[in-house]
Amino acid sequence: MKPEARSLRSRSALSQLTELARLLRLATATIKRDLRSSDVGQILACAIIGALTGGIVDFLRRIVELLHKTNFHLRGNLMLSMGIDIDRLSIAIVPAAGGLLLGLLAMAARRYGAGDIVDPVEANALYGGRMSLRDSIRLTTATVISNGAGASLGMEAGYSQLGAGLYSRIGQYLRLRRTDQRMFVTAGAAAAIAAAFNAPLAGAFYGFELILGNYTINALAPVAVAAVSATLVQRALAPPEPWFAVVGHVHLDTQSYLLFGLMGILAAALAIAAMTSVTWSERLLRQAKVPDWMRPAIGGLVLSGIALYFPQVLGSGHGAIQYHFEIGWALVPLLALLAAKLIAAAVSVGSGFRGGLFSSSLFLGCLFGAAFAAAVTLLMPELARERTAFMLVGMGSVAAAIVGAPLTMVFLVLEATGDFPVTVGVVVGVVVASTIVRLTFGFSFSTWRFHQRGLGIRGAHDIGWITDLTVNRLMRSDPKVVAGDMSVDMLRRRYPPGSVKRVYVTDGDGKYAGSLDMAKVHDPALDNEARTATVEALATAPDIFLLPGENVRAALTRFEQNETESLPVLSSRSEREIVGYMTEAYGLRRFTQELERRRSAELGERDLFSIGPLPKG
């Protein structure tokens, strides 16, 4: 072929590739635009990503099982938390070694500038559903290492983090609206939990209760479809077994429901003890001045010491739950194992192992229910046949109180057992336990962790927009400022009665020195001192002010605490230059308007349980 022909052919091929790239970019832009405004497109996207999430969860589960078998020399189909035939040398070494590896990796990540990881609840509450997929992979990796080393925690935190992070990244790529982005994060966490527990209803309601914070008709289809598709893929990849299995019908007497209510009260106390014990564990390690990177290793040593006597504390408790359904222990050993598991879980979280209390709280509830049944049977032997029901109620009550997702636990039991009367009993225990914890303690485990970090998050409700509604946007920039050396008489002449409500005083350096209520300035009681008294001498509250970057909620709290109608806005705490002022009335009005607008945008015309929009007029 002649050089001219080859050159022409090359240019033609290049032109075709350029045109193909242009068409691909156009198609991608079209898909992004259509998905952003198409409910059907978003539902289909959630289904496809949900299937991928189900596969990822199954893959991670297999990795953890392989690590357990390798690290602890498990035989056959035995699971780590069953505590059967586990190599004692491995128990003594593996948790500490895994903790050391985890600590070193965390130290390396901090050295290379890795920041705090935003979890799905925090993302939906503060950042409009924006999460880092890279950080989510980092946390999931740490969770796999922790679980593989036998930490007394579950993989659910890693599953939901990765699922939500994947959905969030795709949502950011599609440039979804804030409401849709939050819904995508919810769908991701729901898909992961549904696949992990082989329970699509429980997964969907986990998303609604914990990750989204409400039930909306707009989010129902995407979240449910994600949960179902993830579960179906997981079932296709592994035998479709429930997380725990109950054989046969469970008989219940009417009096049992009263006992379930009593169980709810005791479960609430156990849940609060479990959550606060995590804080105690962290505090002890801080007081001991243990370096951050060494804390997981120390926690691993403590965990090993417990596991040498109670090997069932290792792992999430998945296998141990089924074990205790099939084999009945006496009351004293159950209480001892319950205390050991509670301490082991608290040490695992408090020392820095990664993981969640979802499955661990189910195991705690299982042990609590079994212990309660053993105690009741001593007084009423005829209730021995209801032992399984007590265990199920204990699981649901303790887990609902710790995790903060009552309906999730109810549906988890219903999907696992298919027994409606028992599920009603679980509802009784769950409602009592959740209500007591909410009214007395006020936190679930996730929100309790936020509270310990100083974040005022009580749930996944979207409060991130509050950070955008700052004092700088709400203040007026025409404050009445006077010099502190001005006489009261001169101030009276400058601002006659009724012309101004409040003035702000500066000292000789131009810094804020306090404020003055002009009604008091014109008080006749000051007539004799008006010529000699200076304004600065009468100024009050020099340390009460607002800063431009503070949000509206902080500003309204300041108004309420100081019982004042307006406050000055200073440039900074150090410079103290007066740049404006803000009134409480305007702040309240703007906050209310924005709150209503956000609620309308998120809920649409109606929520899941409404009968429709209210009529006009």
mmCIF file of N, CA, C and O in Angstrom, residues 81 147 150-157 197 243 270-271 274 278 303 312-321 337-338 340-346 348-349 354-368 394-395 398-400 402-403 409 412 445:
data_model
loop_
_atom_site.group_PDB
_atom_site.id
_atom_site.type_symbol
_atom_site.label_atom_id
_atom_site.label_comp_id
_atom_site.label_asym_id
_atom_site.label_seq_id
_atom_site.Cartn_x
_atom_site.Cartn_y
_atom_site.Cartn_z
ATOM 1 N N SER A 81 -17.959 -18.208 65.962
ATOM 2 C CA SER A 81 -18.679 -17.868 67.192
ATOM 3 C C SER A 81 -19.348 -19.063 67.853
ATOM 4 O O SER A 81 -19.863 -18.940 68.971
ATOM 5 N N ASN A 147 -12.792 -8.371 61.676
ATOM 6 C CA ASN A 147 -13.620 -9.567 61.801
ATOM 7 C C ASN A 147 -12.803 -10.826 61.597
ATOM 8 O O ASN A 147 -13.012 -11.834 62.270
ATOM 9 N N GLY A 150 -11.147 -11.976 64.653
ATOM 10 C CA GLY A 150 -11.996 -12.454 65.740
ATOM 11 C C GLY A 150 -12.613 -11.377 66.592
ATOM 12 O O GLY A 150 -13.154 -11.688 67.668
ATOM 13 N N ALA A 151 -12.558 -10.099 66.188
ATOM 14 C CA ALA A 151 -13.178 -9.040 66.969
ATOM 15 C C ALA A 151 -14.642 -9.375 67.231
ATOM 16 O O ALA A 151 -15.333 -9.943 66.383
ATOM 17 N N SER A 152 -15.129 -9.017 68.399
ATOM 18 C CA SER A 152 -16.475 -9.393 68.831
ATOM 19 C C SER A 152 -17.520 -8.464 68.219
ATOM 20 O O SER A 152 -18.366 -7.895 68.911
ATOM 21 N N LEU A 153 -17.441 -8.303 66.907
ATOM 22 C CA LEU A 153 -18.295 -7.389 66.162
ATOM 23 C C LEU A 153 -18.734 -8.043 64.869
ATOM 24 O O LEU A 153 -18.202 -9.085 64.473
ATOM 25 N N GLY A 154 -19.692 -7.423 64.188
ATOM 26 C CA GLY A 154 -20.178 -7.955 62.928
ATOM 27 C C GLY A 154 -19.640 -7.202 61.735
ATOM 28 O O GLY A 154 -19.015 -6.145 61.863
ATOM 29 N N MET A 155 -19.913 -7.731 60.567
ATOM 30 C CA MET A 155 -19.479 -7.118 59.316
ATOM 31 C C MET A 155 -20.486 -6.109 58.784
ATOM 32 O O MET A 155 -20.239 -5.472 57.763
ATOM 33 N N GLU A 156 -21.633 -5.946 59.450
ATOM 34 C CA GLU A 156 -22.701 -5.131 58.876
ATOM 35 C C GLU A 156 -22.271 -3.686 58.621
ATOM 36 O O GLU A 156 -22.687 -3.081 57.632
ATOM 37 N N ALA A 157 -21.454 -3.131 59.510
ATOM 38 C CA ALA A 157 -20.987 -1.759 59.310
ATOM 39 C C ALA A 157 -20.181 -1.643 58.021
ATOM 40 O O ALA A 157 -20.319 -0.666 57.275
ATOM 41 N N PHE A 197 -28.267 -10.512 55.573
ATOM 42 C CA PHE A 197 -29.164 -11.282 56.429
ATOM 43 C C PHE A 197 -30.187 -12.100 55.642
ATOM 44 O O PHE A 197 -31.060 -12.719 56.245
ATOM 45 N N TRP A 243 -30.676 -16.183 58.507
ATOM 46 C CA TRP A 243 -29.567 -15.939 59.439
ATOM 47 C C TRP A 243 -29.657 -16.856 60.648
ATOM 48 O O TRP A 243 -28.664 -17.201 61.246
ATOM 49 N N LEU A 270 -30.198 -3.457 79.476
ATOM 50 C CA LEU A 270 -29.036 -4.128 78.894
ATOM 51 C C LEU A 270 -28.480 -3.339 77.718
ATOM 52 O O LEU A 270 -27.252 -3.211 77.561
ATOM 53 N N ALA A 271 -29.358 -2.792 76.896
ATOM 54 C CA ALA A 271 -28.910 -2.013 75.744
ATOM 55 C C ALA A 271 -28.146 -0.767 76.172
ATOM 56 O O ALA A 271 -27.103 -0.432 75.599
ATOM 57 N N ALA A 274 -24.774 -1.733 77.309
ATOM 58 C CA ALA A 274 -23.888 -2.088 76.194
ATOM 59 C C ALA A 274 -23.319 -0.837 75.526
ATOM 60 O O ALA A 274 -22.137 -0.792 75.176
ATOM 61 N N VAL A 278 -19.059 0.911 75.923
ATOM 62 C CA VAL A 278 -18.105 1.264 74.864
ATOM 63 C C VAL A 278 -17.354 2.534 75.257
ATOM 64 O O VAL A 278 -16.124 2.635 75.097
ATOM 65 N N LEU A 303 -9.411 -9.236 74.582
ATOM 66 C CA LEU A 303 -10.370 -10.134 73.936
ATOM 67 C C LEU A 303 -9.891 -11.583 74.003
ATOM 68 O O LEU A 303 -10.681 -12.504 74.258
ATOM 69 N N GLN A 312 -17.063 -18.276 72.543
ATOM 70 C CA GLN A 312 -18.184 -17.810 71.738
ATOM 71 C C GLN A 312 -18.252 -16.285 71.616
ATOM 72 O O GLN A 312 -19.048 -15.769 70.824
ATOM 73 N N VAL A 313 -17.430 -15.566 72.352
ATOM 74 C CA VAL A 313 -17.430 -14.109 72.206
ATOM 75 C C VAL A 313 -16.732 -13.679 70.926
ATOM 76 O O VAL A 313 -16.869 -12.535 70.490
ATOM 77 N N LEU A 314 -15.961 -14.571 70.320
ATOM 78 C CA LEU A 314 -15.255 -14.221 69.082
ATOM 79 C C LEU A 314 -16.247 -14.111 67.931
ATOM 80 O O LEU A 314 -17.189 -14.890 67.815
ATOM 81 N N GLY A 315 -16.015 -13.133 67.066
ATOM 82 C CA GLY A 315 -16.851 -12.979 65.885
ATOM 83 C C GLY A 315 -18.174 -12.307 66.186
ATOM 84 O O GLY A 315 -18.434 -11.827 67.293
ATOM 85 N N SER A 316 -19.014 -12.306 65.171
ATOM 86 C CA SER A 316 -20.268 -11.560 65.252
ATOM 87 C C SER A 316 -21.314 -12.241 66.113
ATOM 88 O O SER A 316 -22.202 -11.591 66.663
ATOM 89 N N GLY A 317 -21.266 -13.552 66.210
ATOM 90 C CA GLY A 317 -22.279 -14.285 66.949
ATOM 91 C C GLY A 317 -23.261 -15.020 66.066
ATOM 92 O O GLY A 317 -24.212 -15.644 66.554
ATOM 93 N N HIS A 318 -23.055 -14.970 64.762
ATOM 94 C CA HIS A 318 -23.965 -15.614 63.815
ATOM 95 C C HIS A 318 -24.125 -17.101 64.128
ATOM 96 O O HIS A 318 -25.236 -17.603 64.343
ATOM 97 N N GLY A 319 -23.032 -17.828 64.155
ATOM 98 C CA GLY A 319 -23.100 -19.252 64.421
ATOM 99 C C GLY A 319 -23.555 -19.566 65.826
ATOM 100 O O GLY A 319 -24.262 -20.563 66.066
ATOM 101 N N ALA A 320 -23.193 -18.711 66.787
ATOM 102 C CA ALA A 320 -23.562 -18.960 68.179
ATOM 103 C C ALA A 320 -25.063 -18.849 68.396
ATOM 104 O O ALA A 320 -25.631 -19.542 69.253
ATOM 105 N N ILE A 321 -25.734 -17.976 67.649
ATOM 106 C CA ILE A 321 -27.179 -17.838 67.804
ATOM 107 C C ILE A 321 -27.872 -19.153 67.462
ATOM 108 O O ILE A 321 -28.716 -19.652 68.224
ATOM 109 N N LEU A 337 -21.799 -15.945 80.055
ATOM 110 C CA LEU A 337 -21.479 -15.692 78.646
ATOM 111 C C LEU A 337 -22.048 -14.352 78.192
ATOM 112 O O LEU A 337 -21.407 -13.632 77.408
ATOM 113 N N LEU A 338 -23.235 -13.996 78.683
ATOM 114 C CA LEU A 338 -23.828 -12.702 78.346
ATOM 115 C C LEU A 338 -22.919 -11.559 78.790
ATOM 116 O O LEU A 338 -22.659 -10.617 78.028
ATOM 117 N N ALA A 340 -19.709 -11.751 79.399
ATOM 118 C CA ALA A 340 -18.456 -11.827 78.646
ATOM 119 C C ALA A 340 -18.617 -11.224 77.249
ATOM 120 O O ALA A 340 -17.737 -10.493 76.770
ATOM 121 N N LYS A 341 -19.731 -11.526 76.581
ATOM 122 C CA LYS A 341 -19.968 -10.987 75.243
ATOM 123 C C LYS A 341 -20.133 -9.474 75.286
ATOM 124 O O LYS A 341 -19.616 -8.753 74.417
ATOM 125 N N LEU A 342 -20.815 -8.972 76.295
ATOM 126 C CA LEU A 342 -20.993 -7.517 76.416
ATOM 127 C C LEU A 342 -19.640 -6.830 76.582
ATOM 128 O O LEU A 342 -19.358 -5.819 75.918
ATOM 129 N N ILE A 343 -18.798 -7.376 77.462
ATOM 130 C CA ILE A 343 -17.477 -6.772 77.682
ATOM 131 C C ILE A 343 -16.613 -6.900 76.433
ATOM 132 O O ILE A 343 -15.923 -5.952 76.037
ATOM 133 N N ALA A 344 -16.665 -8.053 75.780
ATOM 134 C CA ALA A 344 -15.844 -8.270 74.585
ATOM 135 C C ALA A 344 -16.231 -7.308 73.466
ATOM 136 O O ALA A 344 -15.367 -6.749 72.773
ATOM 137 N N ALA A 345 -17.527 -7.095 73.263
ATOM 138 C CA ALA A 345 -17.979 -6.158 72.228
ATOM 139 C C ALA A 345 -17.570 -4.738 72.560
ATOM 140 O O ALA A 345 -17.121 -3.981 71.683
ATOM 141 N N ALA A 346 -17.704 -4.355 73.844
ATOM 142 C CA ALA A 346 -17.323 -2.999 74.253
ATOM 143 C C ALA A 346 -15.825 -2.773 74.070
ATOM 144 O O ALA A 346 -15.395 -1.715 73.581
ATOM 145 N N SER A 348 -13.861 -4.363 71.974
ATOM 146 C CA SER A 348 -13.551 -4.381 70.543
ATOM 147 C C SER A 348 -13.797 -3.009 69.919
ATOM 148 O O SER A 348 -12.943 -2.484 69.194
ATOM 149 N N VAL A 349 -14.965 -2.425 70.194
ATOM 150 C CA VAL A 349 -15.272 -1.103 69.627
ATOM 151 C C VAL A 349 -14.396 -0.037 70.268
ATOM 152 O O VAL A 349 -13.813 0.814 69.581
ATOM 153 N N ARG A 354 -12.817 -2.319 63.926
ATOM 154 C CA ARG A 354 -13.908 -1.825 63.100
ATOM 155 C C ARG A 354 -14.997 -2.884 62.979
ATOM 156 O O ARG A 354 -14.718 -4.068 62.829
ATOM 157 N N GLY A 355 -16.228 -2.432 63.019
ATOM 158 C CA GLY A 355 -17.360 -3.337 62.900
ATOM 159 C C GLY A 355 -18.579 -2.720 63.552
ATOM 160 O O GLY A 355 -18.527 -1.620 64.105
ATOM 161 N N GLY A 356 -19.691 -3.433 63.492
ATOM 162 C CA GLY A 356 -20.934 -2.923 64.032
ATOM 163 C C GLY A 356 -21.487 -3.807 65.129
ATOM 164 O O GLY A 356 -21.036 -4.947 65.332
ATOM 165 N N LEU A 357 -22.470 -3.273 65.838
ATOM 166 C CA LEU A 357 -23.109 -4.010 66.918
ATOM 167 C C LEU A 357 -24.425 -4.645 66.490
ATOM 168 O O LEU A 357 -25.176 -5.119 67.331
ATOM 169 N N PHE A 358 -24.721 -4.638 65.193
ATOM 170 C CA PHE A 358 -25.983 -5.191 64.729
ATOM 171 C C PHE A 358 -26.078 -6.674 65.108
ATOM 172 O O PHE A 358 -26.942 -7.083 65.889
ATOM 173 N N SER A 359 -25.209 -7.489 64.556
ATOM 174 C CA SER A 359 -25.266 -8.921 64.841
ATOM 175 C C SER A 359 -24.850 -9.229 66.270
ATOM 176 O O SER A 359 -25.381 -10.158 66.898
ATOM 177 N N SER A 360 -23.924 -8.451 66.815
ATOM 178 C CA SER A 360 -23.535 -8.676 68.208
ATOM 179 C C SER A 360 -24.699 -8.406 69.151
ATOM 180 O O SER A 360 -24.877 -9.117 70.153
ATOM 181 N N SER A 361 -25.509 -7.396 68.836
ATOM 182 C CA SER A 361 -26.676 -7.119 69.672
ATOM 183 C C SER A 361 -27.721 -8.222 69.536
ATOM 184 O O SER A 361 -28.435 -8.529 70.498
ATOM 185 N N LEU A 362 -27.811 -8.848 68.357
ATOM 186 C CA LEU A 362 -28.711 -9.992 68.201
ATOM 187 C C LEU A 362 -28.257 -11.156 69.086
ATOM 188 O O LEU A 362 -29.080 -11.839 69.720
ATOM 189 N N PHE A 363 -26.961 -11.392 69.137
ATOM 190 C CA PHE A 363 -26.443 -12.475 69.985
ATOM 191 C C PHE A 363 -26.641 -12.140 71.460
ATOM 192 O O PHE A 363 -27.025 -12.998 72.265
ATOM 193 N N LEU A 364 -26.391 -10.894 71.843
ATOM 194 C CA LEU A 364 -26.657 -10.484 73.224
ATOM 195 C C LEU A 364 -28.124 -10.711 73.574
ATOM 196 O O LEU A 364 -28.454 -11.208 74.653
ATOM 197 N N GLY A 365 -29.016 -10.351 72.631
ATOM 198 C CA GLY A 365 -30.434 -10.555 72.873
ATOM 199 C C GLY A 365 -30.805 -12.018 72.948
ATOM 200 O O GLY A 365 -31.673 -12.411 73.745
ATOM 201 N N CYS A 366 -30.163 -12.830 72.128
ATOM 202 C CA CYS A 366 -30.400 -14.278 72.159
ATOM 203 C C CYS A 366 -30.022 -14.848 73.527
ATOM 204 O O CYS A 366 -30.780 -15.630 74.125
ATOM 205 N N LEU A 367 -28.847 -14.471 74.038
ATOM 206 C CA LEU A 367 -28.412 -14.938 75.352
ATOM 207 C C LEU A 367 -29.323 -14.408 76.454
ATOM 208 O O LEU A 367 -29.673 -15.135 77.397
ATOM 209 N N PHE A 368 -29.719 -13.149 76.322
ATOM 210 C CA PHE A 368 -30.627 -12.555 77.305
ATOM 211 C C PHE A 368 -31.958 -13.297 77.322
ATOM 212 O O PHE A 368 -32.493 -13.627 78.384
ATOM 213 N N GLY A 394 -36.090 -11.645 72.991
ATOM 214 C CA GLY A 394 -34.861 -11.044 73.514
ATOM 215 C C GLY A 394 -33.988 -10.496 72.415
ATOM 216 O O GLY A 394 -33.438 -9.383 72.525
ATOM 217 N N MET A 395 -33.850 -11.259 71.325
ATOM 218 C CA MET A 395 -33.048 -10.789 70.198
ATOM 219 C C MET A 395 -33.602 -9.490 69.643
ATOM 220 O O MET A 395 -32.871 -8.499 69.454
ATOM 221 N N VAL A 398 -33.398 -6.348 72.415
ATOM 222 C CA VAL A 398 -32.055 -5.808 72.671
ATOM 223 C C VAL A 398 -31.486 -5.163 71.409
ATOM 224 O O VAL A 398 -30.930 -4.054 71.452
ATOM 225 N N ALA A 399 -31.630 -5.830 70.268
ATOM 226 C CA ALA A 399 -31.082 -5.292 69.023
ATOM 227 C C ALA A 399 -31.786 -4.007 68.614
ATOM 228 O O ALA A 399 -31.145 -3.052 68.166
ATOM 229 N N ALA A 400 -33.110 -3.957 68.773
ATOM 230 C CA ALA A 400 -33.843 -2.735 68.418
ATOM 231 C C ALA A 400 -33.418 -1.575 69.299
ATOM 232 O O ALA A 400 -33.282 -0.437 68.831
ATOM 233 N N ILE A 402 -30.504 -1.158 70.832
ATOM 234 C CA ILE A 402 -29.124 -0.748 70.562
ATOM 235 C C ILE A 402 -29.001 -0.106 69.185
ATOM 236 O O ILE A 402 -28.434 0.979 69.033
ATOM 237 N N VAL A 403 -29.519 -0.784 68.177
ATOM 238 C CA VAL A 403 -29.358 -0.306 66.802
ATOM 239 C C VAL A 403 -30.262 0.891 66.515
ATOM 240 O O VAL A 403 -29.920 1.766 65.722
ATOM 241 N N MET A 409 -35.983 -5.040 63.200
ATOM 242 C CA MET A 409 -35.855 -6.259 63.987
ATOM 243 C C MET A 409 -37.127 -7.098 63.942
ATOM 244 O O MET A 409 -37.067 -8.332 63.923
ATOM 245 N N LEU A 412 -37.056 -8.818 60.646
ATOM 246 C CA LEU A 412 -35.998 -9.828 60.610
ATOM 247 C C LEU A 412 -36.487 -11.128 61.232
ATOM 248 O O LEU A 412 -36.271 -12.223 60.688
ATOM 249 N N PHE A 445 -27.083 3.324 69.217
ATOM 250 C CA PHE A 445 -25.628 3.228 69.262
ATOM 251 C C PHE A 445 -24.977 4.193 68.272
ATOM 252 O O PHE A 445 -23.970 4.833 68.591
#
